[in-house]
JSON list of C-alpha atoms in Angstrom, two decimals:
[
{"chain": "M", "resi": 1, "resn": "MET", "atom": "CA", "xyz": [62.72, -16.21, -6.80]},
{"chain": "M", "resi": 2, "resn": "LEU", "atom": "CA", "xyz": [59.50, -17.45, -8.41]},
{"chain": "M", "resi": 3, "resn": "ALA", "atom": "CA", "xyz": [58.01, -18.22, -4.98]},
{"chain": "M", "resi": 4, "resn": "ARG", "atom": "CA", "xyz": [58.87, -14.71, -3.76]},
{"chain": "M", "resi": 5, "resn": "ASP", "atom": "CA", "xyz": [57.13, -13.10, -6.78]},
{"chain": "M", "resi": 6, "resn": "ALA", "atom": "CA", "xyz": [54.09, -15.34, -6.27]},
{"chain": "M", "resi": 7, "resn": "GLY", "atom": "CA", "xyz": [53.98, -14.33, -2.59]},
{"chain": "M", "resi": 8, "resn": "ARG", "atom": "CA", "xyz": [54.04, -10.63, -3.51]},
{"chain": "M", "resi": 9, "resn": "THR", "atom": "CA", "xyz": [51.31, -11.13, -6.06]},
{"chain": "M", "resi": 10, "resn": "LEU", "atom": "CA", "xyz": [49.17, -13.03, -3.55]},
{"chain": "M", "resi": 11, "resn": "ARG", "atom": "CA", "xyz": [49.75, -10.35, -0.91]},
{"chain": "M", "resi": 12, "resn": "GLY", "atom": "CA", "xyz": [48.75, -7.65, -3.45]},
{"chain": "M", "resi": 13, "resn": "VAL", "atom": "CA", "xyz": [45.56, -9.50, -4.32]},
{"chain": "M", "resi": 14, "resn": "ILE", "atom": "CA", "xyz": [44.67, -9.92, -0.63]},
{"chain": "M", "resi": 15, "resn": "VAL", "atom": "CA", "xyz": [45.33, -6.22, 0.13]},
{"chain": "M", "resi": 16, "resn": "PHE", "atom": "CA", "xyz": [43.26, -5.20, -2.91]},
{"chain": "M", "resi": 17, "resn": "ALA", "atom": "CA", "xyz": [40.38, -7.47, -1.81]},
{"chain": "M", "resi": 18, "resn": "LEU", "atom": "CA", "xyz": [40.46, -6.12, 1.76]},
{"chain": "M", "resi": 19, "resn": "VAL", "atom": "CA", "xyz": [40.44, -2.51, 0.52]},
{"chain": "M", "resi": 20, "resn": "ALA", "atom": "CA", "xyz": [37.56, -3.26, -1.88]},
{"chain": "M", "resi": 21, "resn": "VAL", "atom": "CA", "xyz": [35.55, -4.96, 0.89]},
{"chain": "M", "resi": 22, "resn": "GLY", "atom": "CA", "xyz": [36.25, -2.04, 3.24]},
{"chain": "M", "resi": 23, "resn": "LEU", "atom": "CA", "xyz": [35.13, 0.54, 0.66]},
{"chain": "M", "resi": 24, "resn": "ALA", "atom": "CA", "xyz": [32.01, -1.49, -0.10]},
{"chain": "M", "resi": 25, "resn": "GLY", "atom": "CA", "xyz": [31.22, -1.66, 3.64]},
{"chain": "M", "resi": 26, "resn": "ILE", "atom": "CA", "xyz": [31.62, 2.11, 4.00]},
{"chain": "M", "resi": 27, "resn": "ALA", "atom": "CA", "xyz": [29.39, 2.70, 0.97]},
{"chain": "M", "resi": 28, "resn": "MET", "atom": "CA", "xyz": [26.72, 0.36, 2.35]},
{"chain": "M", "resi": 29, "resn": "GLY", "atom": "CA", "xyz": [26.88, 2.07, 5.74]},
{"chain": "M", "resi": 30, "resn": "LEU", "atom": "CA", "xyz": [26.46, 5.51, 4.18]},
{"chain": "M", "resi": 31, "resn": "TRP", "atom": "CA", "xyz": [23.57, 4.25, 2.05]},
{"chain": "M", "resi": 32, "resn": "ALA", "atom": "CA", "xyz": [21.85, 2.86, 5.16]},
{"chain": "M", "resi": 33, "resn": "LEU", "atom": "CA", "xyz": [22.10, 6.31, 6.81]},
{"chain": "M", "resi": 34, "resn": "ARG", "atom": "CA", "xyz": [20.28, 8.09, 3.97]},
{"chain": "M", "resi": 35, "resn": "PRO", "atom": "CA", "xyz": [16.99, 9.72, 4.95]},
{"chain": "M", "resi": 36, "resn": "THR", "atom": "CA", "xyz": [13.87, 7.75, 4.07]},
{"chain": "M", "resi": 37, "resn": "PRO", "atom": "CA", "xyz": [10.20, 8.68, 4.38]},
{"chain": "M", "resi": 38, "resn": "GLY", "atom": "CA", "xyz": [7.78, 6.62, 6.45]},
{"chain": "M", "resi": 39, "resn": "TYR", "atom": "CA", "xyz": [4.01, 6.68, 5.95]},
{"chain": "M", "resi": 40, "resn": "SER", "atom": "CA", "xyz": [0.92, 6.21, 8.08]},
{"chain": "M", "resi": 41, "resn": "SER", "atom": "CA", "xyz": [-2.78, 6.81, 7.63]},
{"chain": "M", "resi": 42, "resn": "ALA", "atom": "CA", "xyz": [-5.34, 8.67, 9.65]},
{"chain": "M", "resi": 43, "resn": "ALA", "atom": "CA", "xyz": [-8.46, 6.77, 10.66]},
{"chain": "M", "resi": 44, "resn": "VAL", "atom": "CA", "xyz": [-11.38, 6.67, 8.24]},
{"chain": "M", "resi": 45, "resn": "THR", "atom": "CA", "xyz": [-14.15, 8.28, 10.23]},
{"chain": "M", "resi": 46, "resn": "ALA", "atom": "CA", "xyz": [-16.52, 9.56, 7.53]},
{"chain": "M", "resi": 47, "resn": "GLY", "atom": "CA", "xyz": [-16.71, 9.67, 3.77]},
{"chain": "M", "resi": 48, "resn": "SER", "atom": "CA", "xyz": [-14.67, 7.65, 1.36]},
{"chain": "M", "resi": 49, "resn": "PRO", "atom": "CA", "xyz": [-11.62, 5.69, 2.59]},
{"chain": "M", "resi": 50, "resn": "PHE", "atom": "CA", "xyz": [-9.81, 7.19, -0.39]},
{"chain": "M", "resi": 51, "resn": "GLU", "atom": "CA", "xyz": [-10.22, 10.72, 1.01]},
{"chain": "M", "resi": 52, "resn": "VAL", "atom": "CA", "xyz": [-8.32, 10.12, 4.23]},
{"chain": "M", "resi": 53, "resn": "ALA", "atom": "CA", "xyz": [-5.24, 12.12, 5.25]},
{"chain": "M", "resi": 54, "resn": "PHE", "atom": "CA", "xyz": [-1.88, 10.39, 5.22]},
{"chain": "M", "resi": 55, "resn": "GLU", "atom": "CA", "xyz": [1.23, 11.34, 7.17]},
{"chain": "M", "resi": 56, "resn": "VAL", "atom": "CA", "xyz": [4.79, 11.29, 5.89]},
{"chain": "M", "resi": 57, "resn": "ARG", "atom": "CA", "xyz": [7.65, 11.33, 8.42]},
{"chain": "M", "resi": 58, "resn": "ASN", "atom": "CA", "xyz": [11.36, 11.74, 7.86]},
{"chain": "M", "resi": 59, "resn": "GLN", "atom": "CA", "xyz": [12.75, 8.68, 9.63]},
{"chain": "M", "resi": 60, "resn": "SER", "atom": "CA", "xyz": [16.31, 9.98, 9.72]},
{"chain": "M", "resi": 61, "resn": "PRO", "atom": "CA", "xyz": [17.41, 11.61, 12.99]},
{"chain": "M", "resi": 62, "resn": "TRP", "atom": "CA", "xyz": [20.27, 13.45, 11.23]},
{"chain": "M", "resi": 63, "resn": "LEU", "atom": "CA", "xyz": [19.52, 14.25, 7.58]},
{"chain": "M", "resi": 64, "resn": "ALA", "atom": "CA", "xyz": [16.72, 16.21, 5.91]},
{"chain": "M", "resi": 65, "resn": "LEU", "atom": "CA", "xyz": [14.52, 15.17, 2.99]},
{"chain": "M", "resi": 66, "resn": "ASP", "atom": "CA", "xyz": [14.99, 18.08, 0.58]},
{"chain": "M", "resi": 67, "resn": "ASN", "atom": "CA", "xyz": [12.80, 18.96, -2.40]},
{"chain": "M", "resi": 68, "resn": "LEU", "atom": "CA", "xyz": [10.30, 16.23, -1.49]},
{"chain": "M", "resi": 69, "resn": "ARG", "atom": "CA", "xyz": [7.61, 15.17, -3.96]},
{"chain": "M", "resi": 70, "resn": "ILE", "atom": "CA", "xyz": [5.09, 12.44, -3.11]},
{"chain": "M", "resi": 71, "resn": "TYR", "atom": "CA", "xyz": [3.10, 10.47, -5.67]},
{"chain": "M", "resi": 72, "resn": "CYS", "atom": "CA", "xyz": [0.14, 8.28, -4.78]},
{"chain": "M", "resi": 73, "resn": "VAL", "atom": "CA", "xyz": [-0.09, 5.00, -6.68]},
{"chain": "M", "resi": 74, "resn": "LEU", "atom": "CA", "xyz": [-3.22, 2.90, -6.94]},
{"chain": "M", "resi": 75, "resn": "ALA", "atom": "CA", "xyz": [-1.31, -0.34, -7.48]},
{"chain": "M", "resi": 76, "resn": "SER", "atom": "CA", "xyz": [-4.19, -2.72, -8.05]},
{"chain": "M", "resi": 77, "resn": "VAL", "atom": "CA", "xyz": [-7.82, -3.43, -7.37]},
{"chain": "M", "resi": 78, "resn": "ARG", "atom": "CA", "xyz": [-8.66, -7.12, -6.96]},
{"chain": "M", "resi": 79, "resn": "GLY", "atom": "CA", "xyz": [-11.20, -8.24, -9.51]},
{"chain": "M", "resi": 80, "resn": "SER", "atom": "CA", "xyz": [-10.39, -5.35, -11.83]},
{"chain": "M", "resi": 81, "resn": "SER", "atom": "CA", "xyz": [-8.20, -5.14, -14.91]},
{"chain": "M", "resi": 82, "resn": "GLN", "atom": "CA", "xyz": [-7.33, -1.52, -14.18]},
{"chain": "M", "resi": 83, "resn": "PRO", "atom": "CA", "xyz": [-3.61, -0.77, -14.67]},
{"chain": "M", "resi": 84, "resn": "PRO", "atom": "CA", "xyz": [-1.70, 1.04, -11.91]},
{"chain": "M", "resi": 85, "resn": "ALA", "atom": "CA", "xyz": [-2.50, 4.76, -11.77]},
{"chain": "M", "resi": 86, "resn": "ILE", "atom": "CA", "xyz": [-0.28, 7.55, -10.41]},
{"chain": "M", "resi": 87, "resn": "ALA", "atom": "CA", "xyz": [-1.13, 11.06, -9.21]},
{"chain": "M", "resi": 88, "resn": "GLU", "atom": "CA", "xyz": [0.82, 13.63, -7.24]},
{"chain": "M", "resi": 89, "resn": "ALA", "atom": "CA", "xyz": [-0.26, 14.06, -3.61]},
{"chain": "M", "resi": 90, "resn": "THR", "atom": "CA", "xyz": [-2.34, 17.11, -2.81]},
{"chain": "M", "resi": 91, "resn": "ASP", "atom": "CA", "xyz": [-2.45, 19.36, 0.25]},
{"chain": "M", "resi": 92, "resn": "LEU", "atom": "CA", "xyz": [1.16, 18.55, 1.12]},
{"chain": "M", "resi": 93, "resn": "THR", "atom": "CA", "xyz": [2.38, 21.26, 3.47]},
{"chain": "M", "resi": 94, "resn": "LEU", "atom": "CA", "xyz": [6.08, 21.28, 4.20]},
{"chain": "M", "resi": 95, "resn": "ARG", "atom": "CA", "xyz": [7.71, 23.68, 6.67]},
{"chain": "M", "resi": 96, "resn": "ARG", "atom": "CA", "xyz": [11.20, 23.81, 5.19]},
{"chain": "M", "resi": 97, "resn": "GLY", "atom": "CA", "xyz": [11.98, 26.48, 2.63]},
{"chain": "M", "resi": 98, "resn": "ALA", "atom": "CA", "xyz": [13.47, 23.89, 0.25]},
{"chain": "M", "resi": 99, "resn": "GLY", "atom": "CA", "xyz": [10.22, 21.94, 0.20]},
{"chain": "M", "resi": 100, "resn": "GLY", "atom": "CA", "xyz": [11.40, 19.15, 2.45]},
{"chain": "M", "resi": 101, "resn": "LEU", "atom": "CA", "xyz": [11.23, 17.65, 5.91]},
{"chain": "M", "resi": 102, "resn": "ALA", "atom": "CA", "xyz": [13.75, 18.24, 8.68]},
{"chain": "M", "resi": 103, "resn": "PRO", "atom": "CA", "xyz": [15.05, 15.20, 10.60]},
{"chain": "M", "resi": 104, "resn": "GLY", "atom": "CA", "xyz": [12.16, 13.58, 12.48]},
{"chain": "M", "resi": 105, "resn": "GLU", "atom": "CA", "xyz": [9.62, 16.08, 11.09]},
{"chain": "M", "resi": 106, "resn": "SER", "atom": "CA", "xyz": [6.29, 15.03, 9.62]},
{"chain": "M", "resi": 107, "resn": "ALA", "atom": "CA", "xyz": [3.65, 16.48, 7.31]},
{"chain": "M", "resi": 108, "resn": "THR", "atom": "CA", "xyz": [0.22, 15.45, 6.11]},
{"chain": "M", "resi": 109, "resn": "PHE", "atom": "CA", "xyz": [-1.12, 15.03, 2.59]},
{"chain": "M", "resi": 110, "resn": "THR", "atom": "CA", "xyz": [-4.07, 13.59, 0.76]},
{"chain": "M", "resi": 111, "resn": "CYS", "atom": "CA", "xyz": [-4.20, 11.42, -2.33]},
{"chain": "M", "resi": 112, "resn": "PRO", "atom": "CA", "xyz": [-6.62, 11.96, -5.21]},
{"chain": "M", "resi": 113, "resn": "PHE", "atom": "CA", "xyz": [-7.41, 8.24, -5.49]},
{"chain": "M", "resi": 114, "resn": "ARG", "atom": "CA", "xyz": [-11.04, 8.80, -6.48]},
{"chain": "M", "resi": 115, "resn": "ARG", "atom": "CA", "xyz": [-9.84, 10.65, -9.59]},
{"chain": "M", "resi": 116, "resn": "LEU", "atom": "CA", "xyz": [-7.68, 7.63, -10.50]},
{"chain": "M", "resi": 117, "resn": "LEU", "atom": "CA", "xyz": [-10.64, 5.25, -10.52]},
{"chain": "M", "resi": 118, "resn": "PRO", "atom": "CA", "xyz": [-12.81, 4.71, -13.58]},
{"chain": "M", "resi": 119, "resn": "PRO", "atom": "CA", "xyz": [-16.13, 6.57, -13.27]},
{"chain": "M", "resi": 120, "resn": "ALA", "atom": "CA", "xyz": [-18.09, 3.32, -12.93]},
{"chain": "M", "resi": 121, "resn": "SER", "atom": "CA", "xyz": [-15.90, 2.17, -10.01]},
{"chain": "M", "resi": 122, "resn": "ALA", "atom": "CA", "xyz": [-15.61, 5.49, -8.17]},
{"chain": "M", "resi": 123, "resn": "ASP", "atom": "CA", "xyz": [-19.00, 5.03, -6.50]},
{"chain": "M", "resi": 124, "resn": "ASP", "atom": "CA", "xyz": [-18.48, 1.36, -5.60]},
{"chain": "M", "resi": 125, "resn": "PRO", "atom": "CA", "xyz": [-18.33, 1.31, -1.78]},
{"chain": "M", "resi": 126, "resn": "GLY", "atom": "CA", "xyz": [-16.28, -1.91, -1.66]},
{"chain": "M", "resi": 127, "resn": "ILE", "atom": "CA", "xyz": [-13.56, -0.86, -4.08]},
{"chain": "M", "resi": 128, "resn": "ALA", "atom": "CA", "xyz": [-11.35, 0.48, -1.29]},
{"chain": "M", "resi": 129, "resn": "GLN", "atom": "CA", "xyz": [-11.41, -2.92, 0.43]},
{"chain": "M", "resi": 130, "resn": "ARG", "atom": "CA", "xyz": [-10.08, -4.54, -2.75]},
{"chain": "M", "resi": 131, "resn": "ALA", "atom": "CA", "xyz": [-7.46, -1.88, -3.48]},
{"chain": "M", "resi": 132, "resn": "GLU", "atom": "CA", "xyz": [-3.74, -1.81, -2.80]},
{"chain": "M", "resi": 133, "resn": "ILE", "atom": "CA", "xyz": [-1.93, 1.51, -2.71]},
{"chain": "M", "resi": 134, "resn": "TYR", "atom": "CA", "xyz": [1.62, 2.69, -2.20]},
{"chain": "M", "resi": 135, "resn": "PHE", "atom": "CA", "xyz": [3.54, 5.94, -2.21]},
{"chain": "M", "resi": 136, "resn": "ARG", "atom": "CA", "xyz": [6.46, 6.93, -4.42]},
{"chain": "M", "resi": 137, "resn": "SER", "atom": "CA", "xyz": [8.61, 9.72, -3.07]},
{"chain": "M", "resi": 138, "resn": "GLN", "atom": "CA", "xyz": [11.35, 11.63, -4.82]},
{"chain": "M", "resi": 139, "resn": "TYR", "atom": "CA", "xyz": [13.86, 13.77, -2.95]},
{"chain": "M", "resi": 140, "resn": "ASP", "atom": "CA", "xyz": [17.39, 15.13, -3.22]},
{"chain": "M", "resi": 141, "resn": "LEU", "atom": "CA", "xyz": [20.27, 13.25, -1.67]},
{"chain": "M", "resi": 142, "resn": "PRO", "atom": "CA", "xyz": [21.76, 15.36, 1.16]},
{"chain": "M", "resi": 143, "resn": "PHE", "atom": "CA", "xyz": [25.05, 17.08, 0.36]},
{"chain": "M", "resi": 144, "resn": "VAL", "atom": "CA", "xyz": [24.69, 16.07, -3.30]},
{"chain": "M", "resi": 145, "resn": "GLY", "atom": "CA", "xyz": [21.73, 18.22, -4.38]},
{"chain": "M", "resi": 146, "resn": "THR", "atom": "CA", "xyz": [21.76, 17.13, -8.00]},
{"chain": "M", "resi": 147, "resn": "LEU", "atom": "CA", "xyz": [21.17, 13.43, -7.28]},
{"chain": "M", "resi": 148, "resn": "ARG", "atom": "CA", "xyz": [17.45, 12.57, -6.90]},
{"chain": "M", "resi": 149, "resn": "LEU", "atom": "CA", "xyz": [16.44, 9.44, -5.03]},
{"chain": "M", "resi": 150, "resn": "THR", "atom": "CA", "xyz": [13.18, 7.58, -5.59]},
{"chain": "M", "resi": 151, "resn": "ASP", "atom": "CA", "xyz": [11.72, 5.51, -2.78]},
{"chain": "M", "resi": 152, "resn": "ASN", "atom": "CA", "xyz": [8.67, 3.25, -3.01]},
{"chain": "M", "resi": 153, "resn": "SER", "atom": "CA", "xyz": [6.80, 2.45, 0.18]},
{"chain": "M", "resi": 154, "resn": "PRO", "atom": "CA", "xyz": [5.41, -1.01, 0.90]},
{"chain": "M", "resi": 155, "resn": "ASN", "atom": "CA", "xyz": [1.84, -1.67, -0.28]},
{"chain": "M", "resi": 156, "resn": "TYR", "atom": "CA", "xyz": [-1.03, -0.60, 1.95]},
{"chain": "M", "resi": 157, "resn": "VAL", "atom": "CA", "xyz": [-4.52, -2.10, 2.22]},
{"chain": "M", "resi": 158, "resn": "LEU", "atom": "CA", "xyz": [-7.63, -0.85, 3.99]},
{"chain": "M", "resi": 159, "resn": "ASN", "atom": "CA", "xyz": [-7.78, -2.67, 7.33]},
{"chain": "M", "resi": 160, "resn": "THR", "atom": "CA", "xyz": [-11.45, -2.89, 8.29]},
{"chain": "M", "resi": 161, "resn": "GLN", "atom": "CA", "xyz": [-10.68, -4.99, 11.38]},
{"chain": "M", "resi": 162, "resn": "LEU", "atom": "CA", "xyz": [-9.49, -1.80, 13.09]},
{"chain": "M", "resi": 163, "resn": "LEU", "atom": "CA", "xyz": [-12.15, 0.52, 14.44]},
{"chain": "M", "resi": 164, "resn": "PRO", "atom": "CA", "xyz": [-12.25, 3.00, 12.83]},
{"chain": "M", "resi": 165, "resn": "PRO", "atom": "CA", "xyz": [-10.70, 1.47, 9.69]},
{"chain": "M", "resi": 166, "resn": "GLN", "atom": "CA", "xyz": [-7.39, 2.76, 8.38]},
{"chain": "M", "resi": 167, "resn": "TRP", "atom": "CA", "xyz": [-4.80, 2.02, 5.72]},
{"chain": "M", "resi": 168, "resn": "THR", "atom": "CA", "xyz": [-2.10, -0.29, 7.06]},
{"chain": "M", "resi": 169, "resn": "ARG", "atom": "CA", "xyz": [0.88, -2.08, 5.53]},
{"chain": "M", "resi": 170, "resn": "LYS", "atom": "CA", "xyz": [-0.10, -5.16, 3.59]},
{"chain": "M", "resi": 171, "resn": "PRO", "atom": "CA", "xyz": [0.84, -8.27, 5.60]},
{"chain": "M", "resi": 172, "resn": "GLU", "atom": "CA", "xyz": [3.69, -10.30, 4.16]},
{"chain": "M", "resi": 173, "resn": "PRO", "atom": "CA", "xyz": [2.58, -13.66, 2.72]}
]
């Protein structure tokens, strides 16, 4: 009798564990399908590297990025004690009525990085080569409009080995 009760308890624990693992797998799969923005930079042809246009693309083939807001972050400048500075992207033109991007759609924007720099550093021509930037986006989760997601992009650095130079993802160490 005791062995039979222990067997039922063990079977219950195993069934519970399998259901929990299955639900966790479904949740992880749904989370992986969420829409995420991807970023790229236009080439720096003239003027300051901080005044270049950036592109944001909805990487999801199925779901839209609704109510999208992009913030530009000057993460660090090597050789400077300046703390990270954040400003909302300017000139962001979105085609969707809800202020978002349809699946696979892209838009351009600019970042007011020169305003984030101290006045003494804003005219330093080499400051862009020592800077690291990233983008913080906020958007509504599809089908659950009241839940806002925040996504931080990887860091970008000015790659002067490309001609013309452009902002590219910082290489992993």
